[in-house]
Amino acid sequence: MFYDRAKIYVKAGDGGNGAVSFRREKYVPFGGPDGGDGGDGGDVYLRVDPHLNTLIAFKYKQHFRAERGESGHGAKKTGKRGAHLYIDVPPGTVVIDDETGEVLADLVNPGDVVRVARGGMGGMGNARFATATRQAPRMAEKGEPGEERWIRLEMKLIADVGLVGLPNAGKSTLLAASSSARPKIADYPFTTITPMLGVVEIGGPGGDTFVMADIPGLIEGAAEGVGLGHEFLRHIERTRLLIHVLDGSGGLEGRDPLEDFRTINEELAAYAPELAERPQIVAINKIDLPETQANLPRLTEALTKQGYEVFPISAATTEGVPALLARVLERLRELPAPLEVAPQERRIYTLEEKQDDWWEAERLSRHHFAVRGPKIERITRMTDFGNEEAAERYQRVLEASGISAKLEELGIQPGDVVHVADIELIWDEAALEAERQEEAAQRRRKTRRERMAARLGIDPDELLER
């Protein structure tokens, strides 16, 4: 079976925790804090492998996780970074965020790579928090959780020429007559249920080549999901030229080939208007049948008046096929090079962070508030609220960033709940006031120290060391 759609879960590695450690060596009585940082978690990337042509591998495995970062160590040793995870996909894969529907990437060329989940940052060890006034911090950050998401993968075949037409018009037979592809062929509708690719050689070995795709037959209503066509219409989006195969005999039902031609073009336009504008060459098939011979003059005249090039062929006997293929090659040389599309149509998107200091606060209900922003959410996830010093540092971050003032402006009261990064925090005005008083006392002590150092003519930090 042809697998051209998949849904997978990706989880980047969590960052490693920072270490709380103190240097303890003989003859070093005041070693101080030396806890190292945790390592960053590994990212998850999608990478184009030109040797793949289906998404069937994701039928058997849907969950992918990158390696987490190692925790920090003493002696200011940083933990090992988690290894990145690369997931190979075939060329022509479109990557879509399953929750938002946003297109994250359009991977076309071999070697194209896109990050779909960023690894978490490693937490800082206690050595990072040492200051002149806080010489023995006993806190460290937790590692940041890595990003996680469900993404959809949709594959679009990459071919130069697409064969379109009603079921049983002879598309598969034409592909088999033009290339080494061997699609299943029989005289009943919907024989082709999966797209087929074939490489057409013009001029024998070493000559010019192009790739032709046989798309399962369309019927009226295909763009709305009727029949098989809706499943595979996207596979002709990348083609540069269409060969519209008409059953010149009208089939067993005695249809009007011109009506068939109109039906298919309307379905193309309904699915994607630009497809209706794609260059087309009309191949009137089955000229070996008397019915086609009778219809040929009328069909040729009507289609020529509409501006189409018409080639009578018999895919079964190959009559007229070489002339058709030669003209297709000429048209391809006149058209833009393969995959030469506007940058915004095949841009490789990256998941860059927003402006780091951006934040917003809002009141959700009488006793519930929410704070959002990349930096504050990251700090919240990485704070160990069970550690008193870490909790005090978090309070200082709220004060310095202006978030506390904004929440007070919104009317927050002690005991109210603040939602930050999926974490619920209880607002404690007493703790905030104690923090403010402590900061004021530290400023007063610093001022006294500076005055004394000025009288002695030394640096304030040198006075502290004495």
Short mmCIF file of C-alpha atoms in Angstrom, two decimals:
data_model
loop_
_atom_site.label_atom_id
_atom_site.label_comp_id
_atom_site.label_asym_id
_atom_site.label_seq_id
_atom_site.Cartn_x
_atom_site.Cartn_y
_atom_site.Cartn_z
CA MET A 1 0.00 0.00 0.00
CA PHE A 2 1.17 3.55 -0.77
CA TYR A 3 1.60 5.54 2.46
CA ASP A 4 1.67 9.27 1.76
CA ARG A 5 0.31 10.54 5.09
CA ALA A 6 1.45 10.05 8.66
CA LYS A 7 1.03 11.56 12.11
CA ILE A 8 3.89 11.40 14.58
CA TYR A 9 4.73 12.66 18.09
CA VAL A 10 8.09 14.34 18.63
CA LYS A 11 9.64 15.21 22.01
CA ALA A 12 12.90 17.10 22.34
CA GLY A 13 15.23 16.25 25.19
CA ASP A 14 14.81 17.92 28.58
CA GLY A 15 17.67 20.03 29.85
CA GLY A 16 19.81 18.61 32.64
CA ASN A 17 19.50 19.95 36.18
CA GLY A 18 22.10 22.32 37.57
CA ALA A 19 24.21 21.00 40.46
CA VAL A 20 24.45 22.28 44.02
CA SER A 21 28.02 21.63 45.10
CA PHE A 22 30.79 23.25 47.20
CA ARG A 23 34.50 22.96 46.69
CA ARG A 24 36.06 20.92 49.50
CA GLU A 25 39.81 20.52 49.30
CA LYS A 26 42.57 20.38 51.86
CA TYR A 27 44.16 23.75 52.49
CA VAL A 28 41.24 25.47 50.72
CA PRO A 29 39.07 26.54 53.67
CA PHE A 30 36.73 28.77 51.65
CA GLY A 31 36.29 26.89 48.39
CA GLY A 32 32.87 28.31 47.62
CA PRO A 33 30.12 27.01 45.36
CA ASP A 34 31.22 25.01 42.31
CA GLY A 35 28.05 23.36 41.02
CA GLY A 36 28.10 23.07 37.21
CA ASP A 37 25.31 23.69 34.71
CA GLY A 38 23.15 20.96 33.24
CA GLY A 39 23.54 20.07 29.57
CA ASP A 40 21.00 21.18 26.96
CA GLY A 41 18.52 18.63 25.69
CA GLY A 42 18.77 17.34 22.13
CA ASP A 43 16.66 18.83 19.32
CA VAL A 44 14.43 16.85 16.94
CA TYR A 45 14.98 17.41 13.21
CA LEU A 46 13.35 16.14 10.04
CA ARG A 47 15.81 15.43 7.22
CA VAL A 48 15.20 14.60 3.55
CA ASP A 49 16.54 11.24 2.41
CA PRO A 50 16.42 10.95 -1.41
CA HIS A 51 16.32 7.15 -1.16
CA LEU A 52 12.88 7.18 0.49
CA ASN A 53 9.65 7.35 -1.52
CA THR A 54 6.95 6.63 1.05
CA LEU A 55 6.01 7.35 4.66
CA ILE A 56 5.36 3.69 5.47
CA ALA A 57 8.05 3.65 8.19
CA PHE A 58 5.78 5.80 10.36
CA LYS A 59 3.09 3.14 10.28
CA TYR A 60 5.20 1.11 12.70
CA LYS A 61 6.72 3.89 14.82
CA GLN A 62 4.94 7.13 15.72
CA HIS A 63 6.79 8.34 18.84
CA PHE A 64 10.23 9.92 18.67
CA ARG A 65 12.24 11.34 21.58
CA ALA A 66 15.62 13.05 21.59
CA GLU A 67 18.16 12.48 24.35
CA ARG A 68 17.94 14.56 27.52
CA GLY A 69 20.85 16.60 28.83
CA GLU A 70 22.99 15.30 31.67
CA SER A 71 22.84 17.01 35.05
CA GLY A 72 25.73 19.24 36.11
CA HIS A 73 28.55 18.10 38.40
CA GLY A 74 30.84 19.56 41.02
CA ALA A 75 34.05 21.37 40.10
CA LYS A 76 31.92 23.52 37.76
CA LYS A 77 31.59 20.67 35.28
CA THR A 78 28.77 21.09 32.76
CA GLY A 79 26.64 18.04 32.02
CA LYS A 80 26.82 16.40 28.62
CA ARG A 81 24.43 17.75 26.00
CA GLY A 82 21.74 15.40 24.74
CA ALA A 83 22.22 14.05 21.22
CA HIS A 84 20.05 15.50 18.47
CA LEU A 85 17.54 13.17 16.82
CA TYR A 86 17.23 13.15 13.02
CA ILE A 87 14.14 11.61 11.41
CA ASP A 88 14.44 10.83 7.69
CA VAL A 89 11.53 11.62 5.37
CA PRO A 90 11.14 11.36 1.57
CA PRO A 91 11.50 14.37 -0.75
CA GLY A 92 8.28 16.30 -1.15
CA THR A 93 7.18 16.00 2.49
CA VAL A 94 5.07 18.83 3.91
CA VAL A 95 5.26 19.19 7.71
CA ILE A 96 2.14 20.50 9.52
CA ASP A 97 1.59 21.23 13.20
CA ASP A 98 -1.36 19.01 14.11
CA GLU A 99 -2.77 21.36 16.76
CA THR A 100 -2.63 24.66 14.86
CA GLY A 101 -2.62 23.47 11.26
CA GLU A 102 0.42 25.68 10.58
CA VAL A 103 2.78 24.55 7.83
CA LEU A 104 6.17 24.18 9.51
CA ALA A 105 8.19 23.13 6.48
CA ASP A 106 8.03 22.05 2.85
CA LEU A 107 10.96 19.66 2.43
CA VAL A 108 11.86 19.21 -1.21
CA ASN A 109 15.58 18.89 -1.85
CA PRO A 110 17.85 16.09 -0.61
CA GLY A 111 19.55 17.20 2.58
CA ASP A 112 16.88 19.74 3.57
CA VAL A 113 16.62 19.83 7.37
CA VAL A 114 14.10 21.50 9.69
CA ARG A 115 13.93 21.57 13.48
CA VAL A 116 10.48 20.54 14.72
CA ALA A 117 11.16 20.46 18.49
CA ARG A 118 13.76 22.44 20.45
CA GLY A 119 15.64 20.83 23.30
CA GLY A 120 15.33 22.33 26.78
CA MET A 121 18.08 24.51 28.23
CA GLY A 122 20.24 23.07 30.95
CA GLY A 123 19.69 24.54 34.42
CA MET A 124 22.36 26.73 35.97
CA GLY A 125 24.39 25.33 38.86
CA ASN A 126 24.84 27.16 42.16
CA ALA A 127 28.22 28.51 41.04
CA ARG A 128 26.30 30.85 38.72
CA PHE A 129 24.38 32.43 41.60
CA ALA A 130 27.34 33.40 43.79
CA THR A 131 27.62 37.15 44.43
CA ALA A 132 29.48 39.37 46.85
CA THR A 133 26.47 39.40 49.18
CA ARG A 134 25.36 35.81 48.58
CA GLN A 135 28.56 33.79 48.72
CA ALA A 136 27.12 30.37 49.43
CA PRO A 137 23.96 29.90 47.36
CA ARG A 138 22.32 26.54 47.87
CA MET A 139 20.06 26.68 44.86
CA ALA A 140 20.28 25.54 41.25
CA GLU A 141 17.89 25.56 38.31
CA LYS A 142 16.01 22.56 37.04
CA GLY A 143 16.44 21.64 33.42
CA GLU A 144 13.93 23.16 31.00
CA PRO A 145 11.50 20.62 29.49
CA GLY A 146 12.02 20.04 25.78
CA GLU A 147 9.34 20.99 23.28
CA GLU A 148 6.82 18.35 22.30
CA ARG A 149 4.12 18.26 19.63
CA TRP A 150 2.15 16.09 17.24
CA ILE A 151 2.92 16.79 13.60
CA ARG A 152 1.34 15.60 10.36
CA LEU A 153 3.42 14.57 7.39
CA GLU A 154 1.93 14.75 3.90
CA MET A 155 3.92 13.61 0.91
CA LYS A 156 3.58 15.19 -2.53
CA LEU A 157 5.25 13.33 -5.36
CA ILE A 158 7.92 15.21 -7.26
CA ALA A 159 7.43 14.65 -10.98
CA ASP A 160 7.85 16.76 -14.12
CA VAL A 161 4.69 15.52 -15.84
CA GLY A 162 1.36 14.41 -14.39
CA LEU A 163 -1.17 12.21 -16.17
CA VAL A 164 -4.77 13.20 -15.46
CA GLY A 165 -8.06 11.90 -16.77
CA LEU A 166 -11.09 9.82 -15.93
CA PRO A 167 -10.67 6.25 -14.67
CA ASN A 168 -9.88 3.76 -17.45
CA ALA A 169 -8.84 6.52 -19.87
CA GLY A 170 -5.51 4.73 -20.43
CA LYS A 171 -3.13 6.66 -18.16
CA SER A 172 -1.49 3.58 -16.70
CA THR A 173 -1.11 2.03 -20.15
CA LEU A 174 0.53 5.24 -21.39
CA LEU A 175 2.93 5.26 -18.43
CA ALA A 176 3.85 1.63 -19.09
CA ALA A 177 4.37 2.36 -22.80
CA SER A 178 6.55 5.39 -22.01
CA SER A 179 8.75 4.09 -19.20
CA SER A 180 9.87 1.02 -17.32
CA ALA A 181 7.08 1.47 -14.76
CA ARG A 182 4.70 -1.47 -14.60
CA PRO A 183 1.39 -0.37 -13.09
CA LYS A 184 -1.44 -2.85 -12.74
CA ILE A 185 -3.65 -2.55 -15.84
CA ALA A 186 -7.12 -3.99 -16.45
CA ASP A 187 -10.39 -3.02 -18.12
CA TYR A 188 -12.38 -1.84 -15.13
CA PRO A 189 -12.67 1.46 -13.24
CA PHE A 190 -10.26 2.49 -10.51
CA THR A 191 -7.56 0.01 -11.49
CA THR A 192 -4.94 2.47 -10.26
CA ILE A 193 -5.39 3.11 -6.56
CA THR A 194 -1.90 4.48 -5.83
CA PRO A 195 0.20 7.04 -7.71
CA MET A 196 2.92 5.59 -9.92
CA LEU A 197 6.16 7.17 -11.10
CA GLY A 198 8.10 6.34 -14.24
CA VAL A 199 11.27 7.75 -15.80
CA VAL A 200 10.83 8.47 -19.50
CA GLU A 201 13.94 8.28 -21.71
CA ILE A 202 14.05 10.16 -25.00
CA GLY A 203 16.77 9.20 -27.47
CA GLY A 204 17.79 5.93 -25.82
CA PRO A 205 20.32 5.36 -23.02
CA GLY A 206 22.15 8.55 -22.17
CA GLY A 207 19.44 10.71 -23.72
CA ASP A 208 17.14 13.22 -22.08
CA THR A 209 14.84 12.03 -19.32
CA PHE A 210 11.91 13.29 -17.29
CA VAL A 211 9.71 11.87 -14.55
CA MET A 212 6.05 11.14 -15.25
CA ALA A 213 3.41 10.39 -12.61
CA ASP A 214 0.22 8.41 -13.11
CA ILE A 215 -2.37 9.87 -10.74
CA PRO A 216 -5.42 7.70 -9.88
CA GLY A 217 -8.42 8.59 -12.03
CA LEU A 218 -10.62 11.51 -11.09
CA ILE A 219 -14.39 11.59 -11.20
CA GLU A 220 -16.91 14.38 -10.80
CA GLY A 221 -16.84 15.60 -7.22
CA ALA A 222 -13.26 14.44 -6.59
CA ALA A 223 -12.24 17.79 -5.10
CA GLU A 224 -14.96 17.34 -2.45
CA GLY A 225 -13.79 13.85 -1.56
CA VAL A 226 -15.77 11.69 -3.98
CA GLY A 227 -13.95 8.62 -5.30
CA LEU A 228 -10.18 8.18 -5.05
CA GLY A 229 -9.08 11.41 -6.67
CA HIS A 230 -9.32 13.56 -3.54
CA GLU A 231 -6.67 11.43 -1.85
CA PHE A 232 -4.10 12.02 -4.57
CA LEU A 233 -4.83 15.36 -6.21
CA ARG A 234 -2.04 16.97 -4.19
CA HIS A 235 0.50 14.76 -5.97
CA ILE A 236 0.15 16.78 -9.17
CA GLU A 237 0.71 20.11 -7.42
CA ARG A 238 4.47 19.98 -8.08
CA THR A 239 4.27 18.91 -11.72
CA ARG A 240 5.22 21.42 -14.41
CA LEU A 241 3.09 19.98 -17.19
CA LEU A 242 -0.07 17.89 -17.40
CA ILE A 243 -0.97 15.31 -20.04
CA HIS A 244 -4.75 15.12 -20.15
CA VAL A 245 -5.61 11.62 -21.35
CA LEU A 246 -9.01 11.35 -23.03
CA ASP A 247 -10.78 8.15 -23.97
CA GLY A 248 -11.65 9.12 -27.55
CA SER A 249 -14.15 6.27 -27.85
CA GLY A 250 -16.33 7.51 -25.01
CA GLY A 251 -15.91 4.22 -23.17
CA LEU A 252 -18.47 1.50 -22.71
CA GLU A 253 -20.94 4.08 -21.44
CA GLY A 254 -20.71 6.10 -24.65
CA ARG A 255 -19.73 9.33 -22.85
CA ASP A 256 -18.84 12.52 -24.68
CA PRO A 257 -15.02 12.96 -24.41
CA LEU A 258 -15.43 16.75 -24.44
CA GLU A 259 -17.69 16.54 -21.42
CA ASP A 260 -15.09 14.32 -19.73
CA PHE A 261 -12.45 16.94 -20.48
CA ARG A 262 -14.55 19.69 -18.92
CA THR A 263 -15.30 17.59 -15.83
CA ILE A 264 -11.66 16.90 -15.04
CA ASN A 265 -10.57 20.52 -15.52
CA GLU A 266 -13.36 21.69 -13.24
CA GLU A 267 -12.19 19.27 -10.56
CA LEU A 268 -8.62 20.55 -10.88
CA ALA A 269 -9.81 24.15 -10.52
CA ALA A 270 -12.00 23.27 -7.54
CA TYR A 271 -9.09 21.61 -5.74
CA ALA A 272 -6.50 24.31 -6.51
CA PRO A 273 -7.16 27.12 -9.00
CA GLU A 274 -3.50 27.20 -10.07
CA LEU A 275 -3.78 23.61 -11.31
CA ALA A 276 -6.33 24.70 -13.91
CA GLU A 277 -3.71 27.15 -15.21
CA ARG A 278 -1.00 24.49 -15.44
CA PRO A 279 0.10 23.85 -19.08
CA GLN A 280 -1.73 20.88 -20.61
CA ILE A 281 -1.23 18.69 -23.63
CA VAL A 282 -4.24 16.60 -24.64
CA ALA A 283 -3.67 12.98 -25.64
CA ILE A 284 -6.73 11.48 -27.37
CA ASN A 285 -6.25 7.81 -26.58
CA LYS A 286 -7.51 4.58 -28.20
CA ILE A 287 -7.29 5.68 -31.83
CA ASP A 288 -7.05 2.00 -32.68
CA LEU A 289 -10.81 1.79 -32.01
CA PRO A 290 -13.41 2.70 -34.68
CA GLU A 291 -15.36 4.86 -32.22
CA THR A 292 -12.29 7.03 -31.59
CA GLN A 293 -11.60 7.37 -35.30
CA ALA A 294 -15.16 8.62 -35.75
CA ASN A 295 -14.87 11.15 -32.92
CA LEU A 296 -11.33 12.32 -33.71
CA PRO A 297 -12.06 15.18 -36.18
CA ARG A 298 -14.68 16.73 -33.89
CA LEU A 299 -12.51 16.41 -30.78
CA THR A 300 -9.39 17.77 -32.46
CA GLU A 301 -11.23 20.80 -33.82
CA ALA A 302 -12.93 21.66 -30.52
CA LEU A 303 -9.80 21.27 -28.37
CA THR A 304 -7.57 23.13 -30.82
CA LYS A 305 -9.98 26.07 -30.76
CA GLN A 306 -9.59 26.14 -26.97
CA GLY A 307 -5.82 26.54 -27.41
CA TYR A 308 -4.69 23.00 -26.57
CA GLU A 309 -2.15 20.90 -28.42
CA VAL A 310 -3.75 17.61 -29.41
CA PHE A 311 -1.98 14.30 -30.03
CA PRO A 312 -3.96 11.23 -31.20
CA ILE A 313 -2.35 8.13 -29.66
CA SER A 314 -2.91 4.50 -28.88
CA ALA A 315 -1.23 3.68 -25.58
CA ALA A 316 -1.93 -0.02 -26.20
CA THR A 317 -0.08 -0.13 -29.56
CA THR A 318 2.23 2.87 -28.83
CA GLU A 319 1.02 4.58 -32.03
CA GLY A 320 1.63 8.33 -31.71
CA VAL A 321 3.30 7.95 -28.29
CA PRO A 322 6.88 8.86 -29.43
CA ALA A 323 5.62 12.09 -31.01
CA LEU A 324 3.73 12.97 -27.82
CA LEU A 325 6.75 12.36 -25.61
CA ALA A 326 9.04 14.36 -27.89
CA ARG A 327 6.69 17.33 -27.68
CA VAL A 328 6.45 16.96 -23.89
CA LEU A 329 10.24 17.16 -23.65
CA GLU A 330 10.24 20.33 -25.76
CA ARG A 331 7.63 21.93 -23.52
CA LEU A 332 9.55 21.01 -20.39
CA ARG A 333 12.62 22.75 -21.76
CA GLU A 334 10.54 25.91 -22.19
CA LEU A 335 9.10 25.79 -18.66
CA PRO A 336 10.90 26.78 -15.42
CA ALA A 337 13.37 24.29 -14.00
CA PRO A 338 12.05 21.58 -11.66
CA LEU A 339 11.05 22.84 -8.20
CA GLU A 340 11.68 26.44 -9.26
CA VAL A 341 8.82 27.91 -7.28
CA ALA A 342 8.36 31.06 -5.27
CA PRO A 343 10.38 31.08 -2.03
CA GLN A 344 7.28 31.43 0.14
CA GLU A 345 5.80 28.27 -1.42
CA ARG A 346 8.68 26.03 -0.37
CA ARG A 347 10.20 27.96 2.46
CA ILE A 348 11.83 25.88 5.17
CA TYR A 349 10.37 27.26 8.35
CA THR A 350 12.32 27.30 11.60
CA LEU A 351 10.93 27.36 15.12
CA GLU A 352 12.79 30.41 16.36
CA GLU A 353 11.98 31.80 19.78
CA LYS A 354 9.88 34.90 20.22
CA GLN A 355 11.38 38.09 21.65
CA ASP A 356 12.71 36.75 24.95
CA ASP A 357 11.61 39.56 27.27
CA TRP A 358 8.05 39.79 25.96
CA TRP A 359 5.31 39.02 28.50
CA GLU A 360 1.66 39.72 29.21
CA ALA A 361 -0.62 39.27 32.21
CA GLU A 362 -4.39 39.01 32.31
CA ARG A 363 -7.19 38.29 34.72
CA LEU A 364 -9.00 35.05 33.87
CA SER A 365 -11.60 35.17 36.63
CA ARG A 366 -12.11 36.61 40.10
CA HIS A 367 -9.30 34.59 41.66
CA HIS A 368 -7.34 33.37 38.63
CA PHE A 369 -4.67 35.20 36.65
CA ALA A 370 -2.36 34.17 33.81
CA VAL A 371 1.14 35.31 32.85
CA ARG A 372 2.60 34.46 29.44
CA GLY A 373 5.98 35.07 27.86
CA PRO A 374 8.97 33.00 26.70
CA LYS A 375 11.40 34.11 29.40
CA ILE A 376 9.08 34.04 32.42
CA GLU A 377 7.63 30.67 31.36
CA ARG A 378 11.13 29.22 30.98
CA ILE A 379 12.22 30.55 34.38
CA THR A 380 9.05 29.17 35.97
CA ARG A 381 9.63 25.69 34.57
CA MET A 382 13.26 25.75 35.70
CA THR A 383 12.65 27.03 39.25
CA ASP A 384 12.76 24.56 42.11
CA PHE A 385 10.00 26.01 44.30
CA GLY A 386 10.83 23.54 47.04
CA ASN A 387 14.09 25.44 47.57
CA GLU A 388 13.61 28.62 49.61
CA GLU A 389 16.43 30.50 47.90
CA ALA A 390 15.13 29.56 44.46
CA ALA A 391 11.63 30.73 45.39
CA GLU A 392 13.06 34.05 46.63
CA ARG A 393 14.93 34.49 43.36
CA TYR A 394 11.70 33.88 41.44
CA GLN A 395 10.00 36.60 43.49
CA ARG A 396 12.81 39.00 42.57
CA VAL A 397 12.35 38.17 38.88
CA LEU A 398 8.64 39.01 39.14
CA GLU A 399 9.48 42.31 40.82
CA ALA A 400 12.27 43.32 38.44
CA SER A 401 10.29 42.48 35.29
CA GLY A 402 7.24 44.48 36.37
CA ILE A 403 4.98 41.43 36.45
CA SER A 404 4.20 41.83 40.15
CA ALA A 405 3.17 45.45 39.62
CA LYS A 406 0.95 44.47 36.70
CA LEU A 407 -0.77 41.74 38.69
CA GLU A 408 -1.37 44.16 41.57
CA GLU A 409 -2.80 46.62 39.05
CA LEU A 410 -5.18 43.87 37.86
CA GLY A 411 -6.38 43.47 41.44
CA ILE A 412 -4.67 40.28 42.59
CA GLN A 413 -5.14 39.37 46.27
CA PRO A 414 -3.27 36.99 48.61
CA GLY A 415 -4.43 33.45 47.98
CA ASP A 416 -5.29 34.05 44.29
CA VAL A 417 -3.93 31.61 41.69
CA VAL A 418 -1.47 32.64 38.97
CA HIS A 419 -1.08 30.31 35.96
CA VAL A 420 2.37 30.38 34.37
CA ALA A 421 3.57 27.70 31.93
CA ASP A 422 1.00 25.11 33.08
CA ILE A 423 2.09 25.67 36.70
CA GLU A 424 -0.28 27.08 39.34
CA LEU A 425 1.27 29.50 41.85
CA ILE A 426 -0.43 30.96 44.95
CA TRP A 427 0.01 34.70 45.33
CA ASP A 428 1.57 35.55 48.72
CA GLU A 429 1.74 39.29 49.43
CA ALA A 430 3.55 38.74 52.74
CA ALA A 431 6.42 36.98 50.99
CA LEU A 432 6.66 39.78 48.44
CA GLU A 433 6.74 42.44 51.14
CA ALA A 434 9.43 40.55 53.05
CA GLU A 435 11.45 40.34 49.83
CA ARG A 436 11.13 44.09 49.30
CA GLN A 437 12.27 44.80 52.85
CA GLU A 438 15.27 42.49 52.47
CA GLU A 439 16.31 44.23 49.25
CA ALA A 440 16.02 47.63 50.93
CA ALA A 441 18.16 46.41 53.84
CA GLN A 442 20.77 45.10 51.42
CA ARG A 443 20.90 48.50 49.71
CA ARG A 444 21.39 50.22 53.08
CA ARG A 445 24.16 47.81 54.08
CA LYS A 446 25.84 48.32 50.73
CA THR A 447 25.71 52.10 51.18
CA ARG A 448 27.33 51.89 54.62
CA ARG A 449 30.05 49.60 53.25
CA GLU A 450 30.74 51.98 50.39
CA ARG A 451 31.06 54.93 52.79
CA MET A 452 33.52 53.02 55.01
CA ALA A 453 35.54 51.84 52.00
CA ALA A 454 35.75 55.42 50.77
CA ARG A 455 37.18 56.57 54.09
CA LEU A 456 39.79 53.77 53.98
CA GLY A 457 40.51 54.33 50.30
CA ILE A 458 39.88 50.72 49.28
CA ASP A 459 37.43 48.85 47.09
CA PRO A 460 34.08 47.94 48.79
CA ASP A 461 34.46 44.29 47.82
CA GLU A 462 37.95 44.24 49.38
CA LEU A 463 36.44 45.53 52.62
CA LEU A 464 33.91 42.68 52.52
CA GLU A 465 36.72 40.15 52.13
CA ARG A 466 38.52 41.59 55.16
#
